[in-house]
């Protein structure tokens, strides 16, 4: 049985998780963070990776998720991150302008085979 990501009882469930330091280290080794002006976290859920990107100093980070319940949890746990915003959308329709992001983090679950982990894509 799958998880109902729209269940209001799960609002803070994914937002309270912590990102392991090895993920930060990996991102820093793959992405020139100092050259990133804007980043999108597609499938952000509760925003745990969005907050890490914002905390790394990226000036503008946008978390996008299809679940309003997950976004509520993300907003509630992102106090103090002035460079982070959340947007309701999907991987198919993010609501973001084309070519508007320097970095896109894809954290998708249930969108098809091989799409269950976080994959960063940076503009050249």
CSV table of C-alpha atoms in Angstrom, one decimal:
chain,number,residue,atom,x,y,z
A,1,UNK,CA,0.0,0.0,0.0
A,2,UNK,CA,1.3,3.4,-1.0
A,3,UNK,CA,1.6,6.6,1.1
A,4,UNK,CA,-1.1,9.2,0.7
A,5,UNK,CA,1.1,12.3,0.5
A,6,UNK,CA,-2.1,14.5,0.6
A,7,UNK,CA,-3.0,13.2,4.1
A,8,UNK,CA,-3.0,16.2,6.4
A,9,UNK,CA,-1.8,14.0,9.2
A,10,UNK,CA,1.6,13.7,7.4
A,11,UNK,CA,2.1,17.5,7.2
A,12,UNK,CA,5.3,17.5,9.4
A,13,UNK,CA,6.3,14.0,8.9
A,14,UNK,CA,8.8,14.6,6.0
A,15,UNK,CA,9.7,18.1,7.1
A,16,UNK,CA,11.2,17.0,10.4
A,17,UNK,CA,13.8,14.7,8.8
A,18,UNK,CA,17.4,15.7,8.7
A,19,UNK,CA,19.7,15.4,5.6
A,20,UNK,CA,22.9,13.4,6.2
A,21,UNK,CA,26.1,15.4,6.0
A,22,UNK,CA,27.3,13.1,3.2
A,23,UNK,CA,24.6,14.5,1.0
A,24,UNK,CA,25.9,18.1,1.6
A,25,UNK,CA,29.4,16.9,0.8
A,26,UNK,CA,28.3,15.2,-2.4
A,27,UNK,CA,26.4,18.2,-3.6
A,28,UNK,CA,29.4,20.5,-2.9
A,29,UNK,CA,31.6,18.1,-4.9
A,30,UNK,CA,29.3,18.1,-7.9
A,31,UNK,CA,27.9,21.6,-8.0
A,32,UNK,CA,29.8,24.9,-7.9
A,33,UNK,CA,27.4,26.4,-5.3
A,34,UNK,CA,29.0,29.9,-5.5
A,35,UNK,CA,27.8,30.1,-9.1
A,36,UNK,CA,24.2,29.1,-8.5
A,37,UNK,CA,21.8,32.1,-8.3
A,38,UNK,CA,18.6,30.1,-8.2
A,39,UNK,CA,17.6,26.5,-7.5
A,40,UNK,CA,14.4,24.5,-7.7
A,41,UNK,CA,13.7,21.4,-5.6
A,42,UNK,CA,11.1,19.5,-7.6
A,43,UNK,CA,9.2,17.0,-5.5
A,44,UNK,CA,10.5,18.8,-2.3
A,45,UNK,CA,8.0,17.2,0.1
A,46,UNK,CA,8.7,18.8,3.5
A,47,UNK,CA,11.6,20.8,2.1
A,48,UNK,CA,14.5,19.0,3.8
A,49,UNK,CA,16.8,19.3,0.7
A,50,UNK,CA,15.4,22.8,-0.1
A,51,UNK,CA,16.5,24.0,3.3
A,52,UNK,CA,20.0,22.6,2.9
A,53,UNK,CA,20.3,24.3,-0.5
A,54,UNK,CA,19.1,27.6,1.1
A,55,UNK,CA,21.5,27.1,4.0
A,56,UNK,CA,24.4,26.6,1.5
A,57,UNK,CA,23.9,30.2,0.5
A,58,UNK,CA,22.0,29.9,-2.8
A,59,UNK,CA,20.2,33.3,-3.1
A,60,UNK,CA,16.9,31.9,-4.3
A,61,UNK,CA,15.6,28.4,-3.6
A,62,UNK,CA,12.1,27.2,-4.6
A,63,UNK,CA,10.6,24.0,-3.4
A,64,UNK,CA,7.8,22.6,-5.6
A,65,UNK,CA,5.5,19.7,-4.6
A,66,UNK,CA,2.2,18.3,-5.7
A,67,UNK,CA,1.0,17.8,-2.1
A,68,UNK,CA,-0.3,20.8,-0.2
A,69,UNK,CA,0.0,18.8,3.0
A,70,UNK,CA,3.8,18.3,2.4
A,71,UNK,CA,4.2,22.0,1.5
A,72,UNK,CA,2.5,23.1,4.7
A,73,UNK,CA,5.0,21.0,6.7
A,74,UNK,CA,7.8,22.5,4.7
A,75,UNK,CA,6.7,26.1,5.4
A,76,UNK,CA,6.3,25.4,9.1
A,77,UNK,CA,9.8,24.0,9.4
A,78,UNK,CA,11.5,26.7,7.3
A,79,UNK,CA,11.3,29.7,9.5
A,80,UNK,CA,14.3,31.9,9.1
A,81,UNK,CA,15.1,30.9,5.5
A,82,UNK,CA,14.4,34.2,3.8
A,83,UNK,CA,15.8,32.8,0.5
A,84,UNK,CA,13.4,29.9,0.4
A,85,UNK,CA,9.9,29.7,-1.0
A,86,UNK,CA,7.4,26.9,-1.7
A,87,UNK,CA,5.2,26.5,-4.7
A,88,UNK,CA,2.4,24.0,-5.4
A,89,UNK,CA,3.0,22.2,-8.7
A,90,UNK,CA,4.1,18.9,-10.1
A,91,UNK,CA,7.1,17.5,-12.0
A,92,UNK,CA,5.0,17.9,-15.2
A,93,UNK,CA,3.9,21.4,-14.4
A,94,UNK,CA,6.1,23.2,-12.0
A,95,UNK,CA,4.8,26.7,-12.6
A,96,UNK,CA,8.4,27.9,-13.0
A,97,UNK,CA,9.6,29.7,-16.1
A,98,UNK,CA,11.7,27.7,-18.6
A,99,UNK,CA,15.5,28.1,-18.0
A,100,UNK,CA,14.9,30.2,-14.9
A,101,UNK,CA,16.9,27.9,-12.6
A,102,UNK,CA,20.7,27.3,-12.4
A,103,UNK,CA,20.2,24.1,-10.4
A,104,UNK,CA,17.3,21.7,-10.4
A,105,UNK,CA,17.1,19.0,-7.7
A,106,UNK,CA,14.7,16.2,-8.6
A,107,UNK,CA,13.4,14.3,-5.5
A,108,UNK,CA,10.6,12.3,-7.1
A,109,UNK,CA,8.9,9.3,-5.7
A,110,UNK,CA,6.4,7.4,-7.7
A,111,UNK,CA,7.1,9.1,-11.1
A,112,UNK,CA,8.6,6.0,-12.7
A,113,UNK,CA,11.4,3.5,-12.5
A,114,UNK,CA,14.7,4.9,-11.2
A,115,UNK,CA,13.1,8.0,-9.9
A,116,UNK,CA,13.3,7.4,-6.1
A,117,UNK,CA,16.4,9.4,-5.2
A,118,UNK,CA,17.5,13.0,-5.4
A,119,UNK,CA,19.4,13.9,-8.6
A,120,UNK,CA,21.0,17.3,-9.1
A,121,UNK,CA,21.1,18.9,-12.5
A,122,UNK,CA,23.1,22.1,-12.8
A,123,UNK,CA,23.3,24.5,-15.8
A,124,UNK,CA,26.7,24.6,-17.5
